[in-house]
Amino acid sequence: MELKLDDLTKKFGSFTAVDHISLTMTNGVYGLLGINGAGKTTLMRMLCTLLRPTEGNIYCNGSDIFEMDGEYRRLLGYLPQEFGFYPEFTVHDYLLYIATLKGIRPAVARKRVRELISQVGLTNAAGKKMKKLSGGMKRRAGIAQAMLNDPKILILDEPTAGLDPNERIRFRNLISELSEERLILLSTHIVSDVEYIANEIWLMGEGTILHRGSLEEIIASIPENVWECSVKKDQIAAIMRNYKISNMKTEPEGATLRIISRDRPAESAKRTEASLEDVFLYYFGENAKSEAEEID
Amino acid sequence: MVRFEIKKIFSRTGNKIALLLLAALLSLTCFLTIGSVEYVDEQGESASGIGATRRLREDKNQWAGEITEGVLLKVLQKNAEINASEEYLSKDVQENNKAYAKKQGFSDIRDMLNHAFTPFREYDYYRVDSLTAEEIAKFYEQRVIVLTDWLNSDEAKDRYSEEEKNFIITKYRELQTPLYYEYADGWQAFAEYAPTIIMLTVLLLAFPIAGIFANEFQCRAESIFFSTRLGRNKAVLSKIYAGIWIITGIYWTVILLYSVVVLGILGTDGAECAIQTGLGGWKSFYNITYLQEYFLIVGGGYLGSLFILTLVMFLSARTHSTALPVTVPFILLFIPSFLSNLPVLSEALGILPDQLLQMGQTVCMFNLYQVGKTVFGAVPIIMILYPVLSCALLPLLYHIYSKTEIK
């Protein structure tokens, strides 16, 4: 399976949401990391044929996906950021309906729905109305619907948004399980989501892919060092003014700071290994920080 | 897939309420329709219902048969006898009602006589009391004379072209006489109240119908819907089929229930009588029977509902919302009545879709349309125009919805 983005551009009036992206994806998990408004959702919507590009093309195994139409969507599973459903449908009916939309024969659909309900841990909730499910259960129903047609391309837009930490870990594990022999594109602004499961990470900002590579390559891409040091309360403000702080742990007499800087920021500072979160902060600056605070 | 679409629509509480409301309004309309047929007994007391209908039918069917000169003379004579009775001459209303009770059997024929011998735009309830046997002999000719006088009057002479005037007069002359008469109050009551229940059906159906295409957006389920294999082709068709199924299923269920209840209780006698034998139909230039009028009412109602609700589907597919589309039936059904006083618009108003929903009245209107030298009444035009427009809307509806982009 190969998806090729060729000079892909999407403009909304004078605003360019996706700006001349050219990439090739094969099987594996791709983590698309970027702050809100980076163009992730627009890119994913084009990959799902929900939006037509203003310029450029998307090819699936050499064919234009918009010309392939239903044949392309046959290979596709999609969990959108805002997972909408029919509130009065039971989980079972909802999945059967989506299976019908995916063109799965009724007998096969019934079997597949049973399997997936069990796989995502919704067996006891199969007869419950969708509106009665918890946030985590809804997301699991969402991943089940995306998997109904055993898709070769799975596109997950912010799949863990709004989930509690336990659900997030469970969800990550589920995606890992599903990743064999598939192309999975996982978009998120939660760094830890992609840190553990993505084979390749894309950092997206202002409609373009700023950096791409394995976790190690991405971490190695920042030209600065990461430092940790404990400082007194009266020093915190000055350091925050002069350096990028990726983390601050407040303590009774001061704070332990994680600082991104080419030079040693303080005498007591010790160099430490950079993490993906540091990279995220380095590239997306204050915007990334406010999102991280939002998440915490 | 169609089954799921229908289930999706009727799983919503608002749509269930709309259906329950429709059922309640259907019951109310049946009640009002049946109650509209009244019988006045020998004591001058009014009653309605099954028993009253049976007695009215018995009284009227004593006059069943062709309305010949002999029958008309008999009516004249009987009317004069009752007019000379104590009850009729009394100043007591109850006594007057007793006199009326005796006239009920021939009241329809009496109405025809009143119509035939008063000017076209007038109605004199007592005209029959002064008619002579010589005048009675010209009963059927009189219908054409009254029409011709009106067409030549100041009010109408410039309103219709010569071809249009000839068209109406020819239609009047083509009416087969003598007219056959029997009790037909069931058909008349049906024709009078059917527009109410048809319009209510359209207004209430607009809610579930508008939801068919807007539902995906209201539930924010559109991204998944359009990213599925059949989401941009077969699934859109299923929505259209579901819409047509809902319109067809509910419309015909309502109409059949209404027909069975109303005609079952008020009776189907008079099906072969011309609509001109009734007070409302006397002036109509459509030479049809009550049964034919029934088919026009229910068929026209269906075609009108189909058009209006297809338009609702189209707008909801275009706007992804239900707010504007549900107002469309209100606009189409009620705005024409506000504009009816504007003579400039009278021709256009005669072929608006609301006319299809009230065929019982449409067949009594003098809306004429001339193409070259050929003149048409509004009925054949709207019966062809709106099915064609509905058919034209469906591919457009499919196109705009299947090409939807999710921004």
XYZ file of C-alpha atoms in Angstrom:
703
model
C 0.000 0.000 0.000
C 1.407 3.356 -0.999
C -0.100 6.793 -0.604
C 1.657 9.592 -2.408
C 0.953 13.264 -1.772
C 2.119 15.310 -4.693
C 2.406 19.064 -4.157
C -0.777 18.950 -2.111
C -2.271 22.360 -1.355
C -5.556 23.490 0.134
C -6.574 27.121 0.315
C -9.667 28.592 1.931
C -9.895 32.001 0.331
C -6.589 33.699 1.012
C -5.714 31.308 3.853
C -3.478 28.383 2.949
C -4.284 25.477 5.250
C -2.034 22.937 3.528
C 0.913 24.294 1.635
C 2.516 22.254 -1.158
C 3.127 19.003 0.709
C 4.810 16.157 -1.139
C 5.275 12.880 0.706
C 5.013 9.159 0.295
C 3.600 6.770 2.874
C 3.732 3.010 2.955
C 2.591 0.551 5.641
C 3.333 1.592 9.204
C 2.202 4.153 11.774
C 2.733 7.808 10.934
C 2.323 10.298 13.722
C 1.257 13.722 12.592
C 2.132 16.165 15.322
C 1.244 19.816 15.328
C -0.582 22.496 17.221
C -4.217 23.323 16.509
C -4.569 25.127 13.200
C -1.431 23.529 11.767
C -3.442 21.999 8.914
C -3.584 18.423 10.211
C -7.338 18.019 9.935
C -7.447 19.607 6.475
C -4.713 17.256 5.304
C -6.589 14.274 6.715
C -9.877 15.370 5.192
C -8.224 15.488 1.795
C -6.839 12.009 2.402
C -10.391 10.861 3.156
C -11.814 12.516 -0.013
C -13.889 14.861 2.149
C -12.138 17.887 0.663
C -10.689 18.369 -2.775
C -7.201 19.869 -2.934
C -6.832 23.305 -4.471
C -3.634 22.100 -6.103
C -1.783 18.807 -6.299
C -2.911 15.231 -6.109
C -3.093 12.233 -3.843
C -2.268 8.873 -5.381
C -3.063 5.473 -3.951
C -0.840 2.830 -5.528
C -0.450 5.182 -8.476
C -4.126 6.120 -9.010
C -5.704 9.448 -8.121
C -7.900 8.854 -5.084
C -10.646 11.202 -6.326
C -10.850 9.289 -9.576
C -10.837 5.985 -7.686
C -13.811 7.340 -5.691
C -15.605 4.442 -3.932
C -12.807 2.016 -4.736
C -10.385 4.144 -2.734
C -12.816 4.586 0.144
C -13.206 0.796 0.230
C -9.607 0.711 1.520
C -10.168 3.511 4.010
C -11.056 3.658 7.682
C -11.474 7.084 9.256
C -12.022 8.314 12.773
C -12.551 12.075 12.653
C -11.613 14.480 15.375
C -15.256 15.206 16.102
C -16.671 11.724 16.115
C -20.341 12.174 15.293
C -22.867 9.380 15.639
C -26.602 8.817 15.671
C -27.517 9.226 19.346
C -30.589 6.985 19.303
C -28.845 4.049 17.619
C -27.470 1.249 19.757
C -23.768 0.490 19.348
C -24.713 -2.667 17.442
C -27.107 -0.858 15.066
C -24.668 1.986 14.569
C -21.893 -0.372 13.525
C -24.248 -2.351 11.290
C -25.298 0.871 9.578
C -21.707 1.982 8.983
C -20.941 -1.517 7.691
C -23.785 -1.071 5.207
C -22.361 2.299 4.146
C -19.051 0.568 3.621
C -20.731 -1.906 1.293
C -20.161 -4.944 3.498
C -22.648 -7.761 2.871
C -25.147 -8.157 5.774
C -24.003 -11.621 6.871
C -20.340 -10.594 6.862
C -21.228 -7.297 8.545
C -23.012 -9.010 11.437
C -19.985 -11.253 12.073
C -17.536 -8.371 11.759
C -19.565 -6.164 14.103
C -19.599 -8.934 16.732
C -15.831 -9.385 16.445
C -15.038 -5.683 16.647
C -17.403 -5.020 19.536
C -15.501 -7.674 21.442
C -12.089 -6.423 20.271
C -12.715 -2.872 21.463
C -14.221 -4.078 24.735
C -17.809 -2.976 24.153
C -19.509 -6.370 24.454
C -21.520 -5.311 27.489
C -22.506 -2.030 25.853
C -23.546 -3.424 22.454
C -27.235 -2.882 23.167
C -26.742 0.539 24.716
C -27.706 3.683 22.857
C -24.718 5.617 21.555
C -25.746 8.701 23.518
C -25.464 6.735 26.771
C -21.796 5.789 26.244
C -18.932 7.425 28.114
C -16.338 9.431 26.156
C -13.930 6.514 26.088
C -16.590 4.059 24.975
C -17.643 6.400 22.172
C -14.058 6.594 20.950
C -13.856 2.791 21.034
C -17.046 2.602 19.005
C -15.356 5.121 16.709
C -12.311 2.963 16.167
C -14.583 -0.060 15.659
C -16.467 1.698 12.873
C -13.180 2.699 11.258
C -12.027 -0.934 11.341
C -15.231 -2.498 10.005
C -13.961 -2.892 6.460
C -10.525 -4.077 7.637
C -9.038 -0.963 6.037
C -5.610 -0.891 4.466
C -5.439 2.822 5.231
C -6.508 3.969 8.674
C -6.733 7.676 9.371
C -7.215 8.745 12.968
C -7.670 12.420 13.700
C -6.981 13.263 17.351
C -8.283 9.873 18.474
C -7.358 10.364 22.133
C -8.673 13.895 22.582
C -10.812 14.127 25.689
C -9.878 10.709 27.030
C -8.564 10.147 30.543
C -4.975 8.798 30.863
C -6.069 5.170 31.290
C -8.309 5.286 28.241
C -5.525 6.985 26.297
C -3.075 4.209 27.067
C -5.680 1.550 26.238
C -6.427 3.315 22.983
C -2.748 3.556 22.077
C -2.321 -0.136 22.660
C -5.328 -0.858 20.505
C -3.869 1.177 17.632
C -0.577 -0.679 18.047
C -2.454 -3.966 17.758
C -4.144 -2.805 14.579
C -1.023 -1.481 12.924
C 0.151 -4.675 11.245
C 0.046 -4.574 7.454
C -1.702 -1.245 7.397
C -0.929 2.343 6.772
C -2.012 4.328 9.816
C -1.882 8.083 9.941
C -2.456 9.339 13.442
C -2.874 13.030 13.996
C -2.563 14.501 17.455
C -1.279 17.373 19.481
C -0.613 15.038 22.405
C 3.053 14.162 22.123
C 2.932 10.925 24.104
C 0.345 9.468 21.702
C 2.841 9.193 18.891
C 6.006 8.837 20.930
C 5.412 5.176 21.624
C 3.663 3.857 18.555
C 4.662 5.888 15.484
C 7.283 4.515 13.101
C 7.614 7.927 11.570
C 6.731 11.296 13.025
C 5.774 14.364 11.034
C 5.878 17.760 12.634
C 3.351 19.965 10.937
C 3.041 23.707 11.264
C 1.425 26.410 9.137
C 0.386 23.930 6.498
C 3.769 22.394 5.884
C 5.725 19.435 7.215
C 8.533 21.056 9.186
C 10.354 17.843 10.038
C 9.854 14.155 9.540
C 11.661 11.029 10.634
C 11.853 8.390 13.329
C 11.592 9.425 16.965
C 15.376 9.465 17.237
C 15.784 11.468 14.035
C 13.221 14.012 15.119
C 14.849 14.394 18.524
C 18.246 14.740 16.896
C 16.878 17.435 14.613
C 16.910 20.193 17.213
C 20.155 22.110 17.147
C 20.004 22.937 20.846
C 20.591 21.085 24.108
C 18.225 20.174 26.901
C 19.216 21.023 30.473
C 17.779 20.343 33.889
C 18.477 22.481 36.904
C 17.057 23.430 40.267
C 16.693 27.154 40.843
C 15.507 29.379 43.653
C 12.178 31.150 43.449
C 13.675 34.563 42.719
C 15.612 33.187 39.722
C 12.646 31.575 37.959
C 11.295 34.707 36.289
C 14.676 35.697 34.819
C 15.315 32.210 33.400
C 11.833 32.017 31.922
C 12.423 35.336 30.184
C 15.663 34.211 28.586
C 15.114 30.536 27.787
C 12.573 28.121 26.434
C 11.267 26.123 29.367
C 9.853 22.740 28.429
C 8.884 21.782 31.978
C 8.770 23.306 35.430
C 8.330 21.313 38.633
C 7.612 23.636 41.555
C 9.253 22.742 44.878
C 9.086 24.364 48.351
C 12.202 26.475 47.868
C 12.167 26.973 44.131
C 11.669 24.800 41.036
C 13.280 22.180 38.858
C 13.353 23.438 35.291
C 13.828 21.697 31.986
C 15.417 24.208 29.633
C 16.118 24.155 25.908
C 19.228 26.119 25.171
C 22.406 25.883 23.124
C 24.476 27.098 26.117
C 24.386 26.069 29.748
C 21.675 28.276 31.293
C 22.945 28.068 34.866
C 25.964 26.813 36.751
C 24.011 23.989 38.308
C 22.368 22.907 35.009
C 23.043 19.345 33.819
C 22.653 18.264 30.209
C 19.999 15.626 29.690
C 18.486 13.596 26.843
C 15.943 15.507 24.722
C 12.426 14.108 24.482
C 9.764 14.511 21.820
C 8.006 17.004 24.047
C 11.140 19.160 24.031
C 11.216 18.966 20.258
C 7.537 19.902 20.071
C 8.179 22.903 22.267
C 11.264 23.868 20.330
C 9.402 23.965 17.007
C 6.036 25.242 18.120
C 7.157 27.576 20.907
C 4.603 29.237 23.145
C 1.659 27.847 21.191
C 2.826 24.351 21.979
C 3.196 25.219 25.634
C -0.291 26.576 26.020
C -1.646 23.431 24.382
C 0.418 21.265 26.689
C -1.006 23.134 29.677
C -4.450 22.661 28.273
C -3.846 18.915 28.047
C -2.431 18.602 31.555
C -29.699 0.980 3.817
C -33.098 2.614 3.261
C -34.343 0.854 6.402
C -31.516 2.398 8.425
C -32.264 5.843 6.997
C -35.906 5.550 8.003
C -34.907 4.236 11.427
C -32.475 7.131 11.846
C -35.237 9.634 11.159
C -37.904 8.120 13.343
C -35.559 7.419 16.239
C -35.512 11.181 16.875
C -37.966 12.315 19.519
C -39.057 15.404 17.579
C -40.074 13.316 14.604
C -41.964 10.841 16.790
C -43.866 13.789 18.249
C -44.626 15.072 14.725
C -46.128 11.666 13.861
C -48.186 11.520 17.044
C -49.427 15.050 16.393
C -50.382 14.058 12.868
C -52.337 11.072 14.222
C -54.141 13.376 16.672
C -54.926 15.921 13.949
C -56.154 13.154 11.665
C -58.596 12.038 14.360
C -59.729 15.627 14.890
C -60.208 16.228 11.161
C -62.234 12.996 10.851
C -64.367 14.133 13.778
C -64.937 17.587 12.244
C -65.659 16.164 8.793
C -68.224 13.713 10.095
C -69.716 16.410 12.321
C -70.115 18.733 9.338
C -72.925 16.586 7.921
C -75.974 17.499 9.923
C -79.514 16.223 9.967
C -82.467 18.168 11.322
C -85.152 15.859 12.701
C -88.936 16.314 12.773
C -88.643 18.209 16.072
C -86.247 20.698 14.482
C -83.252 19.375 16.416
C -79.863 19.145 14.680
C -77.771 16.016 14.985
C -74.688 14.572 13.374
C -73.031 11.173 13.434
C -73.827 7.754 12.070
C -77.567 7.780 12.863
C -78.083 11.303 11.541
C -76.201 10.489 8.354
C -78.359 7.408 7.773
C -81.548 9.445 8.099
C -80.229 12.249 5.870
C -79.243 9.672 3.266
C -82.740 8.134 3.392
C -84.371 11.549 2.967
C -82.126 12.623 0.103
C -82.260 9.320 -1.714
C -86.015 9.674 -1.986
C -85.112 12.227 -4.662
C -82.445 10.045 -6.261
C -82.571 9.836 -10.044
C -82.246 12.112 -13.041
C -83.117 15.739 -12.417
C -85.718 16.142 -15.112
C -88.237 18.926 -15.537
C -90.793 16.713 -13.786
C -88.560 16.308 -10.740
C -87.880 20.036 -10.654
C -91.591 20.796 -10.768
C -92.112 18.347 -7.925
C -89.438 20.152 -5.918
C -91.103 23.463 -6.676
C -94.449 22.105 -5.586
C -93.135 20.462 -2.412
C -91.196 23.612 -1.550
C -94.316 25.738 -1.977
C -96.308 23.327 0.211
C -93.782 23.550 3.021
C -93.586 27.329 2.641
C -97.306 27.481 3.234
C -97.103 25.364 6.377
C -97.536 26.710 9.898
C -94.011 25.743 10.869
C -92.506 27.716 7.994
C -94.612 30.814 8.636
C -94.042 30.731 12.378
C -91.796 33.298 14.001
C -90.346 30.591 16.217
C -86.953 29.392 14.968
C -87.574 25.879 16.264
C -90.759 25.744 14.186
C -88.815 27.023 11.157
C -86.306 24.244 11.715
C -89.145 21.721 11.591
C -90.085 23.156 8.206
C -86.484 22.922 7.054
C -86.401 19.273 8.171
C -89.044 18.601 5.524
C -86.961 20.337 2.817
C -83.729 18.439 3.589
C -84.401 15.679 1.110
C -84.444 18.064 -1.861
C -82.194 20.777 -0.409
C -79.405 20.020 -2.916
C -81.790 20.346 -5.862
C -83.154 23.517 -4.294
C -79.600 24.900 -4.122
C -79.064 24.086 -7.805
C -82.216 25.981 -8.699
C -81.139 28.969 -6.637
C -77.765 28.971 -8.387
C -79.270 28.569 -11.841
C -81.633 31.498 -11.471
C -79.452 34.055 -9.720
C -76.619 36.052 -11.310
C -73.258 34.281 -11.511
C -71.573 36.046 -8.612
C -74.609 35.995 -6.359
C -76.623 33.465 -4.424
C -80.232 33.983 -3.391
C -81.423 31.294 -0.989
C -85.072 32.247 -1.549
C -84.943 32.501 -5.362
C -86.563 29.072 -5.702
C -89.614 30.337 -3.799
C -90.482 32.681 -6.651
C -89.711 30.405 -9.608
C -92.409 29.540 -12.119
C -92.960 26.337 -14.068
C -91.947 28.149 -17.311
C -88.655 29.180 -15.799
C -88.019 25.679 -14.488
C -88.153 24.344 -18.048
C -84.982 26.348 -18.833
C -83.040 24.995 -15.850
C -80.037 23.573 -17.718
C -79.941 26.337 -20.363
C -80.033 28.828 -17.541
C -76.650 27.606 -16.254
C -75.008 28.561 -19.557
C -76.990 31.840 -19.813
C -75.901 32.978 -16.348
C -72.277 32.162 -17.198
C -72.443 33.973 -20.553
C -73.988 37.050 -18.931
C -71.171 37.140 -16.438
C -68.459 36.655 -19.052
C -69.879 39.662 -20.902
C -70.160 41.739 -17.745
C -67.761 44.560 -16.886
C -66.179 42.388 -14.248
C -65.147 39.577 -16.590
C -65.167 40.840 -20.157
C -61.496 41.870 -20.139
C -60.408 39.170 -17.769
C -60.635 36.344 -20.291
C -59.747 36.153 -23.972
C -62.395 35.082 -26.510
C -60.788 31.646 -26.670
C -60.961 31.330 -22.911
C -64.594 32.418 -22.824
C -65.465 29.924 -25.551
C -63.553 27.239 -23.681
C -65.628 27.683 -20.514
C -68.910 27.958 -22.347
C -68.104 24.818 -24.351
C -67.258 22.960 -21.158
C -70.551 24.113 -19.622
C -72.444 22.910 -22.674
C -70.634 19.577 -22.602
C -72.090 18.755 -19.189
C -74.356 15.758 -19.685
C -77.929 16.565 -18.743
C -80.218 15.728 -17.151
C -77.927 15.401 -14.148
C -78.191 12.273 -12.074
C -78.715 13.027 -8.412
C -78.415 11.095 -5.193
C -77.131 11.651 -1.656
C -73.412 12.550 -1.960
C -72.704 14.320 1.315
C -69.876 11.885 2.084
C -67.948 12.967 -1.019
C -68.797 16.620 -0.455
C -67.588 16.567 3.146
C -64.471 14.689 2.076
C -63.725 17.301 -0.590
C -64.274 20.128 1.864
C -62.014 18.846 4.639
C -59.413 16.822 2.713
C -57.213 19.909 2.047
C -56.947 20.453 5.812
C -55.549 17.013 6.538
C -53.386 17.015 3.386
C -51.847 20.364 4.327
C -51.296 19.273 7.916
C -49.595 16.129 6.644
C -47.241 18.166 4.452
C -46.465 20.667 7.222
C -45.693 17.964 9.776
C -43.847 15.690 7.362
C -41.473 18.562 6.596
C -39.778 17.946 9.968
C -38.668 14.329 9.423
C -38.076 14.932 5.725
C -35.791 17.927 6.337
C -33.809 15.756 8.732
C -32.931 13.094 6.179
C -30.153 15.145 4.617
C -29.399 17.505 7.487
C -29.187 14.762 10.106
C -25.593 13.821 9.255
C -24.524 17.405 9.895
C -26.636 17.865 13.004
C -25.100 14.688 14.470
C -21.662 15.663 13.120
C -21.591 12.279 11.437
C -20.968 13.671 7.958
C -17.214 12.979 7.915
C -17.688 9.273 8.472
C -20.698 9.133 6.141
C -18.883 10.682 3.190
C -15.649 8.777 3.781
C -17.329 5.397 3.382
C -17.308 3.456 0.155
C -20.989 4.106 -0.654
C -21.262 7.464 1.110
C -21.204 9.502 -2.069
C -23.374 7.316 -4.266
C -25.650 4.530 -3.034
C -26.063 6.036 0.426
C -27.261 9.326 -1.097
C -29.710 7.397 -3.260
C -30.908 5.577 -0.146
C -31.645 8.905 1.484
C -33.708 9.938 -1.530
C -35.552 6.596 -1.514
C -36.138 6.917 2.225
C -37.614 10.381 1.675
C -39.932 9.156 -1.062
C -40.914 6.140 1.058
C -41.715 8.283 4.063
C -43.728 10.790 2.002
C -45.569 8.059 0.119
C -46.125 5.773 3.099
C -47.342 8.408 5.509
C -49.364 10.375 2.960
C -51.272 7.326 1.744
C -51.729 5.937 5.238
C -53.259 9.235 6.346
C -55.410 9.591 3.237
C -56.609 6.008 3.279
C -57.472 6.160 6.970
C -59.258 9.467 6.410
C -61.117 8.070 3.391
C -62.133 4.870 5.150
C -63.378 6.653 8.268
C -65.145 9.552 6.507
C -66.624 7.670 3.578
C -67.257 4.605 5.750
C -69.440 6.685 8.073
C -70.871 9.290 5.685
C -71.307 6.832 2.834
C -70.061 6.448 -0.707
C -73.455 7.005 -2.386
C -73.350 9.506 -5.209
C -69.940 8.453 -6.507
C -71.225 8.670 -10.087
C -73.020 11.998 -9.643
C -71.519 15.045 -11.344
C -69.884 17.501 -8.943
C -72.282 20.107 -10.397
C -75.060 18.519 -8.323
C -73.491 20.005 -5.193
C -73.565 23.581 -3.990
C -69.789 24.028 -4.415
C -69.451 22.298 -7.768
C -72.375 23.870 -9.646
C -70.180 26.481 -11.347
C -67.227 24.189 -12.062
C -66.291 23.745 -15.732
C -64.641 20.415 -14.976
C -67.257 17.856 -15.948
C -66.344 15.137 -13.496
C -68.081 12.890 -10.993
C -67.535 12.870 -7.252
C -65.460 9.709 -7.593
C -63.257 11.372 -10.206
C -62.973 14.420 -7.986
C -61.915 12.115 -5.132
C -59.100 10.698 -7.250
C -58.070 14.225 -8.234
C -58.012 15.294 -4.578
C -55.970 12.346 -3.319
C -53.761 12.121 -6.425
C -53.190 15.882 -6.595
C -52.495 15.929 -2.874
C -49.857 13.247 -3.320
C -48.173 14.997 -6.250
C -48.225 18.320 -4.391
C -46.845 16.748 -1.209
C -44.160 14.991 -3.200
C -43.083 18.235 -4.860
C -43.111 20.379 -1.723
C -41.314 17.774 0.366
C -38.788 17.053 -2.383
C -38.056 20.769 -2.307
C -37.618 20.475 1.463
C -35.131 17.622 0.920
C -33.308 19.638 -1.715
C -32.941 22.677 0.538
C -31.843 20.620 3.527
C -29.233 18.908 1.348
C -28.050 22.311 0.197
C -28.063 24.111 3.558
C -27.231 21.092 5.788
C -29.842 22.408 8.186
C -33.533 21.901 8.916
C -34.381 25.466 9.936
C -35.017 26.990 6.504
C -36.383 23.855 4.776
C -39.173 23.283 7.325
C -40.485 26.783 6.648
C -40.861 26.092 2.912
C -44.246 24.321 3.178
C -45.547 27.158 5.365
C -44.444 29.693 2.767
C -45.826 27.723 -0.180
C -49.148 26.993 1.508
C -49.915 30.245 3.276
C -48.305 33.048 1.304
C -50.616 32.548 -1.741
C -53.664 33.205 0.416
C -52.176 36.561 1.480
C -51.487 37.465 -2.134
C -54.840 36.353 -3.502
C -56.213 39.904 -3.422
C -53.686 41.084 -5.973
C -55.296 40.669 -9.422
C -51.869 40.862 -11.112
C -50.874 37.636 -9.432
C -54.133 35.734 -9.880
C -52.910 33.779 -12.911
C -49.635 32.793 -11.257
C -51.344 31.881 -7.986
C -53.620 29.480 -9.844
C -50.754 27.164 -10.690
C -48.793 27.240 -7.448
C -48.294 23.878 -5.722
C -50.786 24.682 -2.950
C -53.495 24.238 -5.591
C -52.607 20.552 -5.802
C -53.306 20.136 -2.120
C -56.810 21.575 -2.449
C -58.084 20.065 -5.657
C -61.677 20.171 -4.411
C -61.432 23.959 -4.589
C -59.138 24.099 -7.608
C -61.774 22.407 -9.785
C -64.219 25.144 -8.825
C -61.861 27.996 -9.780
C -61.853 29.774 -13.131
C -58.081 29.715 -13.630
C -57.377 29.456 -17.347
C -54.126 29.434 -19.296
C -53.827 29.955 -23.006
C -50.987 28.647 -25.144
C -51.476 29.905 -28.695
C -55.124 29.187 -29.412
C -55.349 26.323 -26.955
C -56.850 26.917 -23.529
C -56.184 24.802 -20.449
C -57.642 24.758 -16.983
C -55.176 24.858 -14.069
C -55.755 21.214 -13.146
C -54.034 19.482 -16.094
C -51.185 21.998 -15.949
C -50.355 21.487 -12.276
C -50.875 17.726 -12.534
C -48.080 17.626 -15.129
C -45.889 20.539 -14.041
C -45.148 19.468 -10.467
C -44.365 15.788 -11.094
C -41.947 16.997 -13.799
C -40.371 19.508 -11.388
C -40.124 16.827 -8.680
C -38.368 14.514 -11.125
C -36.013 17.348 -12.117
C -35.180 18.092 -8.473
C -34.154 14.526 -7.626
C -30.998 14.321 -9.785
C -30.044 17.824 -8.623
C -30.519 16.748 -5.037
C -28.334 13.681 -5.631
C -25.668 15.771 -7.310
C -25.342 18.471 -4.663
C -25.336 16.054 -1.748
C -22.924 13.566 -3.252
C -20.471 16.385 -4.034
C -20.587 17.824 -0.518
C -17.233 18.948 0.845
C -16.563 18.883 4.574
C -14.685 22.045 5.468
